[in-house]
CSV table of C-alpha atoms in Angstrom, one decimal:
chain,number,residue,atom,x,y,z
A,35,MET,CA,-16.4,-95.0,128.6
A,36,THR,CA,-16.8,-98.1,126.7
A,37,PHE,CA,-20.2,-100.0,126.6
A,38,LYS,CA,-20.4,-103.0,129.2
A,39,LEU,CA,-22.5,-105.6,127.6
A,40,ASN,CA,-24.4,-108.0,129.9
A,41,ASP,CA,-24.2,-111.8,129.8
A,42,GLU,CA,-27.1,-112.5,127.8
A,43,GLN,CA,-26.0,-110.3,125.3
A,44,LEU,CA,-22.2,-111.5,124.7
A,45,MET,CA,-24.3,-115.2,124.6
A,46,ILE,CA,-26.6,-114.2,122.0
A,47,GLN,CA,-23.8,-112.3,119.9
A,48,SER,CA,-21.2,-115.4,120.8
A,49,MET,CA,-24.2,-117.9,119.0
A,50,VAL,CA,-25.0,-115.6,116.3
A,51,ARG,CA,-21.3,-115.1,115.3
A,52,GLU,CA,-20.6,-118.8,115.0
A,53,PHE,CA,-24.0,-119.3,113.1
A,54,SER,CA,-23.2,-116.2,110.7
A,55,ARG,CA,-19.6,-117.8,110.1
A,56,LYS,CA,-20.2,-121.3,109.7
A,57,VAL,CA,-23.8,-120.9,107.9
A,58,VAL,CA,-24.5,-117.8,106.4
A,59,ALA,CA,-20.8,-116.9,105.3
A,60,ALA,CA,-20.5,-120.5,103.3
A,61,THR,CA,-23.1,-119.1,100.4
A,62,ALA,CA,-22.4,-115.4,100.6
A,63,MET,CA,-20.5,-115.0,97.7
A,64,GLU,CA,-22.4,-117.6,95.9
A,65,ARG,CA,-25.4,-115.7,96.4
A,66,ASP,CA,-24.2,-112.7,95.2
A,67,ARG,CA,-23.4,-114.0,92.1
A,68,THR,CA,-26.6,-115.9,91.5
A,69,LYS,CA,-29.1,-113.2,93.2
A,70,ALA,CA,-30.4,-116.2,94.8
A,71,PHE,CA,-32.5,-114.9,97.9
A,72,PRO,CA,-31.2,-116.6,101.1
A,73,VAL,CA,-34.2,-118.8,102.0
A,74,GLU,CA,-32.3,-121.3,103.6
A,75,ASN,CA,-30.2,-118.9,105.7
A,76,LEU,CA,-33.7,-117.2,107.1
A,77,GLU,CA,-35.2,-120.7,107.7
A,78,GLN,CA,-32.6,-121.3,110.3
A,79,MET,CA,-33.0,-117.7,111.6
A,80,GLY,CA,-36.4,-118.4,112.2
A,81,GLU,CA,-35.6,-121.8,114.4
A,82,LEU,CA,-33.0,-119.8,116.2
A,83,GLY,CA,-35.4,-117.3,117.2
A,84,LEU,CA,-33.6,-114.2,114.9
A,85,LEU,CA,-36.7,-113.2,113.0
A,86,GLY,CA,-38.8,-111.9,116.1
A,87,MET,CA,-36.1,-111.0,118.5
A,88,MET,CA,-37.9,-107.5,120.2
A,89,VAL,CA,-41.4,-109.6,120.1
A,90,PRO,CA,-42.2,-110.9,123.5
A,91,LEU,CA,-42.5,-114.5,124.3
A,92,GLU,CA,-46.6,-114.2,124.2
A,93,TYR,CA,-46.2,-113.5,120.5
A,94,ASP,CA,-43.9,-116.2,119.7
A,95,GLY,CA,-40.7,-113.8,119.8
A,96,SER,CA,-37.7,-114.2,121.9
A,97,ALA,CA,-38.5,-111.1,123.8
A,98,ALA,CA,-34.7,-110.1,123.0
A,99,ASP,CA,-33.9,-106.3,124.1
A,100,THR,CA,-32.6,-103.9,121.3
A,101,VAL,CA,-29.0,-104.0,122.0
A,102,SER,CA,-29.2,-108.2,121.5
A,103,TYR,CA,-30.7,-107.2,118.4
A,104,VAL,CA,-28.5,-104.7,117.2
A,105,LEU,CA,-25.2,-107.3,118.0
A,106,ALA,CA,-27.0,-110.3,116.4
A,107,LEU,CA,-27.6,-108.3,113.1
A,108,SER,CA,-24.3,-106.8,113.1
A,109,GLU,CA,-22.6,-110.4,113.2
A,110,ILE,CA,-25.3,-111.6,110.3
A,111,ALA,CA,-24.3,-108.4,108.2
A,112,TYR,CA,-20.5,-109.7,108.7
A,113,SER,CA,-21.0,-112.6,106.4
A,114,CYS,CA,-24.0,-111.4,104.1
A,115,ALA,CA,-25.5,-108.0,103.9
A,116,SER,CA,-28.1,-109.4,101.8
A,117,THR,CA,-29.4,-111.4,104.8
A,118,ALA,CA,-29.0,-108.4,107.1
A,119,VAL,CA,-31.0,-106.5,105.4
A,120,VAL,CA,-33.6,-108.5,105.1
A,121,MET,CA,-33.4,-109.5,108.8
A,122,SER,CA,-33.6,-105.5,109.7
A,123,VAL,CA,-36.5,-104.8,107.8
A,124,HIS,CA,-38.5,-107.7,109.0
A,125,ASN,CA,-37.8,-106.9,112.5
A,126,SER,CA,-37.0,-102.9,113.0
A,127,ILE,CA,-39.6,-102.1,110.9
A,128,VAL,CA,-42.4,-105.0,110.0
A,129,CYS,CA,-42.7,-107.0,113.7
A,130,GLU,CA,-42.0,-103.9,115.4
A,131,SER,CA,-44.8,-101.5,113.7
A,132,LEU,CA,-47.1,-104.7,113.9
A,133,LEU,CA,-46.0,-104.8,118.4
A,134,ARG,CA,-46.3,-101.2,118.9
A,135,ILE,CA,-49.5,-100.1,117.1
A,136,GLY,CA,-51.3,-103.3,115.9
A,137,SER,CA,-54.9,-104.8,117.3
A,138,GLU,CA,-54.8,-108.1,119.4
A,139,GLU,CA,-56.3,-109.6,116.4
A,140,GLN,CA,-53.5,-108.7,114.2
A,141,LYS,CA,-50.6,-109.7,116.2
A,142,LYS,CA,-52.0,-113.3,116.6
A,143,LYS,CA,-52.8,-113.5,113.1
A,144,TYR,CA,-49.5,-111.9,111.3
A,145,LEU,CA,-46.7,-111.3,114.5
A,146,LYS,CA,-46.7,-114.7,115.6
A,147,PRO,CA,-46.1,-116.3,112.2
A,148,LEU,CA,-43.6,-113.2,111.6
A,149,ALA,CA,-41.9,-113.5,114.6
A,150,ARG,CA,-41.3,-117.6,113.9
A,151,GLY,CA,-40.4,-116.8,110.8
A,152,ASP,CA,-43.1,-118.3,108.8
A,153,TYR,CA,-42.8,-116.1,106.4
A,154,ILE,CA,-40.8,-112.2,105.5
A,155,GLY,CA,-42.2,-109.1,105.9
A,156,ALA,CA,-41.7,-106.2,104.1
A,157,PHE,CA,-42.5,-102.1,104.4
A,158,ALA,CA,-43.6,-100.3,101.2
A,159,LEU,CA,-43.4,-96.3,101.6
A,160,THR,CA,-41.3,-95.0,99.1
A,161,GLU,CA,-42.6,-94.5,95.3
A,162,PRO,CA,-41.3,-93.4,91.9
A,163,HIS,CA,-41.5,-89.7,92.7
A,164,ALA,CA,-41.5,-89.8,96.5
A,165,GLY,CA,-38.5,-90.7,98.2
A,166,SER,CA,-37.4,-88.2,101.1
A,167,ASP,CA,-40.3,-86.6,100.7
A,168,PRO,CA,-43.0,-89.1,101.4
A,169,VAL,CA,-45.7,-86.6,101.8
A,170,SER,CA,-45.5,-86.7,97.8
A,171,GLN,CA,-46.8,-90.3,98.0
A,172,THR,CA,-49.6,-90.5,95.4
A,173,THR,CA,-50.7,-93.9,96.2
A,174,THR,CA,-54.7,-94.0,97.5
A,175,ALA,CA,-56.7,-95.9,99.8
A,176,VAL,CA,-60.8,-95.2,99.2
A,177,ARG,CA,-63.1,-96.5,101.8
A,178,ASP,CA,-65.7,-98.8,100.2
A,179,GLY,CA,-67.8,-100.7,102.8
A,180,ASP,CA,-65.8,-102.9,104.9
A,181,HIS,CA,-62.8,-102.7,102.5
A,182,TYR,CA,-60.2,-99.9,101.0
A,183,ILE,CA,-59.0,-99.9,97.5
A,184,LEU,CA,-55.7,-99.3,97.1
A,185,THR,CA,-54.4,-97.8,94.1
A,186,GLY,CA,-50.6,-97.0,93.3
A,187,THR,CA,-47.3,-98.0,92.7
A,188,LYS,CA,-44.6,-98.6,95.2
A,189,ARG,CA,-40.6,-98.9,94.4
A,190,PHE,CA,-37.3,-100.1,95.6
A,191,ILE,CA,-39.2,-102.4,98.0
A,192,THR,CA,-36.8,-104.4,100.1
A,193,SER,CA,-38.0,-108.4,99.9
A,194,GLY,CA,-40.8,-107.3,97.8
A,195,LYS,CA,-41.1,-110.5,95.6
A,196,ASN,CA,-40.2,-112.8,98.8
A,197,ALA,CA,-42.6,-111.1,101.4
A,198,GLY,CA,-45.5,-113.2,102.9
A,199,LEU,CA,-46.8,-109.6,104.7
A,200,VAL,CA,-46.5,-105.8,103.6
A,201,ILE,CA,-47.1,-103.0,105.2
A,202,VAL,CA,-48.1,-100.3,102.8
A,203,THR,CA,-48.8,-96.8,102.9
A,204,ALA,CA,-51.6,-94.8,101.3
A,205,LYS,CA,-53.6,-91.8,101.3
A,206,THR,CA,-56.7,-91.9,103.1
A,207,ASP,CA,-57.4,-88.1,102.8
A,208,GLU,CA,-55.3,-85.8,100.4
A,209,SER,CA,-56.4,-82.8,102.4
A,210,GLN,CA,-54.7,-83.8,105.2
A,211,ARG,CA,-51.1,-83.9,103.9
A,212,HIS,CA,-48.9,-86.6,106.5
A,213,LYS,CA,-52.2,-86.7,108.5
A,214,GLY,CA,-54.0,-88.0,105.7
A,215,ILE,CA,-51.3,-90.7,105.1
A,216,SER,CA,-52.6,-94.5,106.8
A,217,ALA,CA,-51.2,-97.8,106.7
A,218,PHE,CA,-52.4,-101.1,105.9
A,219,LEU,CA,-51.4,-104.8,106.1
A,220,VAL,CA,-51.5,-106.2,102.7
A,221,GLU,CA,-51.1,-110.3,102.5
A,222,LYS,CA,-49.1,-112.0,99.4
A,223,GLY,CA,-51.4,-113.0,97.0
A,224,THR,CA,-54.4,-110.8,97.5
A,225,PRO,CA,-56.2,-110.1,94.2
A,226,GLY,CA,-54.7,-106.8,92.6
A,227,PHE,CA,-51.5,-106.9,94.4
A,228,ILE,CA,-48.4,-107.8,92.1
A,229,VAL,CA,-45.2,-107.6,91.8
A,230,GLY,CA,-43.4,-105.5,89.0
A,231,HIS,CA,-39.9,-104.3,88.2
A,232,LEU,CA,-37.1,-106.7,90.0
A,233,GLU,CA,-34.4,-104.0,90.2
A,234,ASP,CA,-30.7,-105.2,89.1
A,235,LYS,CA,-28.8,-103.4,92.0
A,236,MET,CA,-25.0,-102.9,92.3
A,237,GLY,CA,-24.9,-104.7,95.8
A,238,LEU,CA,-26.9,-106.6,98.0
A,239,CYS,CA,-27.6,-109.0,95.3
A,240,ALA,CA,-29.4,-111.7,97.0
A,241,SER,CA,-32.0,-109.2,98.4
A,242,ASP,CA,-34.5,-108.6,96.0
A,243,THR,CA,-35.6,-105.1,95.6
A,244,THR,CA,-39.1,-104.8,93.4
A,245,ASP,CA,-41.7,-102.2,92.6
A,246,LEU,CA,-45.2,-103.5,94.5
A,247,ILE,CA,-48.4,-102.7,91.9
A,248,PHE,CA,-51.7,-102.3,93.2
A,249,GLU,CA,-54.8,-102.2,90.9
A,250,GLU,CA,-57.8,-101.5,92.9
A,251,CYS,CA,-56.6,-104.1,95.2
A,252,ARG,CA,-59.4,-104.6,98.2
A,253,ILE,CA,-58.1,-104.7,101.6
A,254,PRO,CA,-60.3,-105.6,105.0
A,255,VAL,CA,-60.9,-102.6,107.0
A,256,ALA,CA,-59.5,-105.0,109.6
A,257,ASN,CA,-56.3,-104.7,108.1
A,258,ILE,CA,-55.6,-101.0,108.8
A,259,LEU,CA,-52.8,-101.0,111.3
A,260,GLY,CA,-53.6,-98.0,113.8
A,261,SER,CA,-56.3,-95.7,112.2
A,262,GLU,CA,-56.8,-93.8,109.4
A,263,GLY,CA,-54.5,-90.7,109.4
A,264,ASP,CA,-51.8,-93.3,111.5
A,265,GLY,CA,-49.5,-94.1,108.4
A,266,PHE,CA,-47.0,-91.3,108.5
A,267,LYS,CA,-46.6,-91.2,112.2
A,268,ILE,CA,-46.1,-95.3,112.2
A,269,SER,CA,-43.2,-95.0,109.3
A,270,MET,CA,-41.3,-91.9,110.9
A,271,THR,CA,-41.4,-94.0,114.7
A,272,ALA,CA,-40.4,-97.7,112.2
A,273,LEU,CA,-37.7,-95.9,110.5
A,274,ASP,CA,-36.1,-94.5,113.6
A,275,GLY,CA,-35.6,-98.2,114.7
A,276,GLY,CA,-34.7,-99.1,111.3
A,277,ARG,CA,-31.5,-96.6,111.3
A,278,ILE,CA,-30.4,-98.2,114.0
A,279,GLY,CA,-30.7,-101.6,112.2
A,280,ILE,CA,-28.3,-99.5,109.2
A,281,ALA,CA,-25.9,-98.8,111.7
A,282,ALA,CA,-25.6,-102.4,112.7
A,283,GLN,CA,-25.3,-103.7,109.2
A,284,SER,CA,-22.9,-101.0,108.1
A,285,LEU,CA,-20.6,-101.8,111.5
A,286,GLY,CA,-21.0,-105.6,110.5
A,287,VAL,CA,-19.6,-105.1,106.9
A,288,ALA,CA,-17.0,-102.4,108.3
A,289,GLN,CA,-15.6,-104.9,110.5
A,290,ALA,CA,-15.4,-107.8,108.1
A,291,ALA,CA,-13.7,-105.5,105.3
A,292,PHE,CA,-11.3,-104.4,108.1
A,293,ASP,CA,-11.0,-108.5,109.4
A,294,ALA,CA,-10.2,-109.2,105.5
A,295,SER,CA,-7.9,-106.7,105.3
A,296,VAL,CA,-5.6,-107.1,108.5
A,297,LYS,CA,-5.2,-111.0,107.4
A,298,TYR,CA,-4.3,-109.4,103.9
A,299,ALA,CA,-1.6,-107.3,105.3
A,300,LYS,CA,-0.3,-109.6,107.6
A,301,ASN,CA,0.3,-112.4,104.6
A,302,ARG,CA,1.0,-110.5,101.2
A,303,GLU,CA,4.8,-109.4,100.7
A,304,GLN,CA,6.5,-106.8,98.9
A,305,PHE,CA,9.7,-104.9,99.0
A,306,GLY,CA,10.8,-108.2,101.1
A,307,GLN,CA,8.5,-107.6,103.7
A,308,LYS,CA,5.0,-107.7,104.9
A,309,ILE,CA,2.9,-104.9,104.0
A,310,SER,CA,1.8,-105.0,107.3
A,311,LYS,CA,5.2,-103.5,108.4
A,312,PHE,CA,4.7,-100.3,106.6
A,313,GLN,CA,3.7,-97.2,108.7
A,314,GLY,CA,1.2,-95.7,105.7
A,315,LEU,CA,-0.4,-99.2,105.9
A,316,ARG,CA,-0.3,-99.4,109.5
A,317,TRP,CA,-1.8,-95.7,110.1
A,318,ILE,CA,-4.7,-96.7,107.4
A,319,LEU,CA,-5.7,-100.1,109.5
A,320,ALA,CA,-5.6,-97.4,113.2
A,321,ASP,CA,-8.0,-95.1,111.4
A,322,MET,CA,-10.3,-97.9,110.2
A,323,ALA,CA,-10.8,-99.5,113.4
A,324,THR,CA,-10.9,-96.5,115.5
A,325,GLU,CA,-14.3,-95.4,113.3
A,326,ILE,CA,-15.7,-98.7,113.5
A,327,GLU,CA,-15.4,-98.6,117.4
A,328,ALA,CA,-17.0,-94.9,117.1
A,329,ALA,CA,-19.8,-96.1,115.2
A,330,ARG,CA,-20.0,-98.9,117.6
A,331,GLN,CA,-20.3,-96.8,120.6
A,332,LEU,CA,-23.3,-94.9,118.8
A,333,MET,CA,-25.1,-98.0,117.5
A,334,LEU,CA,-24.9,-99.1,121.2
A,335,SER,CA,-25.9,-96.1,122.7
A,336,ALA,CA,-28.7,-95.5,120.8
A,337,ALA,CA,-29.8,-99.1,121.3
A,338,ALA,CA,-29.8,-98.8,124.7
A,339,MET,CA,-31.9,-96.1,124.9
A,340,LYS,CA,-34.4,-97.7,122.7
A,341,ASP,CA,-34.5,-100.1,125.4
A,342,ARG,CA,-34.7,-97.3,128.5
A,343,GLY,CA,-37.7,-95.9,126.6
A,344,GLU,CA,-36.4,-92.5,126.0
A,345,ASP,CA,-36.5,-90.4,122.9
A,346,TYR,CA,-34.1,-92.3,120.9
A,347,THR,CA,-34.5,-90.0,117.2
A,348,LEU,CA,-31.6,-88.0,117.4
A,349,GLN,CA,-29.1,-90.9,118.4
A,350,ALA,CA,-30.6,-93.3,115.9
A,351,SER,CA,-29.9,-90.4,113.0
A,352,MET,CA,-26.5,-89.5,114.2
A,353,ALA,CA,-25.6,-93.7,114.5
A,354,LYS,CA,-26.9,-94.3,111.0
A,355,LEU,CA,-25.5,-91.1,109.2
A,356,PHE,CA,-22.0,-92.0,110.8
A,357,ALA,CA,-21.7,-95.8,110.7
A,358,SER,CA,-23.1,-95.6,107.2
A,359,GLU,CA,-20.7,-92.9,106.1
A,360,MET,CA,-17.9,-95.2,107.9
A,361,VAL,CA,-18.6,-98.3,106.1
A,362,ASN,CA,-17.9,-96.3,102.9
A,363,ARG,CA,-14.4,-95.0,103.8
A,364,VAL,CA,-13.7,-98.5,105.5
A,365,THR,CA,-14.2,-100.6,102.6
A,366,ALA,CA,-12.9,-98.4,100.4
A,367,LYS,CA,-9.8,-98.3,102.3
A,368,ALA,CA,-9.9,-102.5,102.3
A,369,LEU,CA,-9.9,-102.4,98.6
A,370,GLN,CA,-7.3,-100.3,98.2
A,371,ILE,CA,-5.3,-102.2,100.6
A,372,HIS,CA,-5.7,-105.4,98.6
A,373,GLY,CA,-4.6,-103.8,95.5
A,374,GLY,CA,-5.5,-105.3,91.9
A,375,TYR,CA,-6.6,-108.3,94.1
A,376,GLY,CA,-9.3,-106.1,95.8
A,377,PHE,CA,-10.8,-105.1,92.2
A,378,THR,CA,-11.5,-109.1,91.3
A,379,LYS,CA,-14.9,-110.8,92.7
A,380,ASP,CA,-11.7,-113.5,94.3
A,381,TYR,CA,-11.8,-111.8,97.4
A,382,PRO,CA,-15.0,-110.7,99.7
A,383,VAL,CA,-13.6,-106.7,99.7
A,384,GLU,CA,-14.9,-106.2,96.4
A,385,ARG,CA,-18.7,-107.7,97.7
A,386,TYR,CA,-18.3,-105.2,100.9
A,387,TYR,CA,-17.5,-102.3,98.7
A,388,ARG,CA,-20.5,-102.6,96.8
A,389,ASP,CA,-22.7,-103.9,99.6
A,390,ALA,CA,-22.0,-100.8,101.6
A,391,ARG,CA,-22.6,-98.3,99.2
A,392,VAL,CA,-26.5,-98.1,99.7
A,393,PHE,CA,-26.4,-97.2,103.5
A,394,THR,CA,-26.1,-93.8,102.8
A,395,ILE,CA,-29.5,-93.6,100.9
A,396,TYR,CA,-32.1,-96.0,102.3
A,397,GLU,CA,-34.3,-95.5,105.2
A,398,GLY,CA,-33.0,-91.8,105.0
A,399,THR,CA,-30.2,-90.6,102.8
A,400,SER,CA,-26.9,-89.0,105.0
A,401,GLU,CA,-28.6,-85.1,104.0
A,402,ILE,CA,-32.0,-86.5,105.7
A,403,GLN,CA,-30.3,-87.4,108.8
A,404,ARG,CA,-28.2,-84.3,108.9
A,405,VAL,CA,-31.9,-82.7,108.6
A,406,VAL,CA,-33.3,-84.6,111.5
A,407,ILE,CA,-29.8,-83.8,113.5
A,408,SER,CA,-29.6,-80.3,112.9
A,409,ASN,CA,-33.3,-79.7,113.6
A,410,HIS,CA,-33.4,-81.7,117.0
A,411,ILE,CA,-30.4,-79.1,118.1
A,412,LEU,CA,-31.9,-76.1,117.2
A,413,ARG,CA,-35.5,-76.7,118.6
A,414,ASP,CA,-33.8,-78.1,121.8
A,415,LYS,CA,-31.3,-75.7,123.7
A,416,ARG,CA,-31.0,-77.9,126.5
A,417,ARG,CA,-29.0,-80.1,124.3
A,418,LEU,CA,-26.3,-77.3,123.7
A,419,ARG,CA,-25.8,-76.8,127.3
A,420,SER,CA,-25.8,-80.3,128.1
A,421,GLY,CA,-24.1,-82.4,125.1
A,422,THR,CA,-26.3,-85.2,123.1
A,423,ALA,CA,-24.9,-88.5,124.5
A,424,ARG,CA,-27.2,-88.5,127.2
């Protein structure tokens, strides 16, 4: 059964679609070329309430539900995946973690300006030798009176250069393994906090991805998020929401590639007729549309479960896995439909193809999603009897 959106959700989708296609799309190809961070986009998105979508009004947010958020995120990704990934990490991981775990003082000090879009948030979990296995991280935080001394290096951090606040995980007790990992709120400009190597990436070129280096960086005790040992749990919960966000980004890019393909097929002539008349190409378009719709339903189902307060970890992983692999298939087909033109930077499908590739990697690879999904299936016999889409 098709997921039915309510009037408010449709209104938000329509508003963001208009903004995205008029404003965000205008500079997307140029930003891809120059790698210019989308500051102007983000400033306007802050004014529209898109940088604190799921934050309550009392903390200067928009108080939107998750379904509205993923609809909005998909629309931004349709025009510029680089802008969308910044929006996703900021909303799904940083704002959500502060809202869920932060103290009242932390919410007033950090969540309010984040929700207004005064500055952007980042999340630093991955390290040079700790990606899919976060327990292997070596960054440490040692208590020293009223401070923690943070030492280590984080890698592949989205918005690492441009973020005003970073949630950083570090080990406070090596002997406790994942229970010995804590999370800290680190402000830009803190002594010992250094932005390191800026990655030269295949796609998402206007979104900076950097190393973050902490050289005996002193963090006030008041800036621990939750309690000592909560870092791993905070990270895993945040990634559940983030994975729905990856599904939304994948959907947006796939829809853009599909729409571009339909337009091209209707206009391109070969052998005396529009190429849209050839059955082989028509079937490719049919398959693309079907996969996009399946991803949309998975995404909306996971978002609705989150809104209802249900355990949505399984559905988030399913949505992320399918949508991220779907967008790689769809953008590859879109490029093929465009033929030689698709291989040039004159057409946006070349950018869609490059941007899509990372979706199966970040916030948990496809392989990790399959681990999560299979673990849930095998330990919960009830799901085997009643199905998973509930």
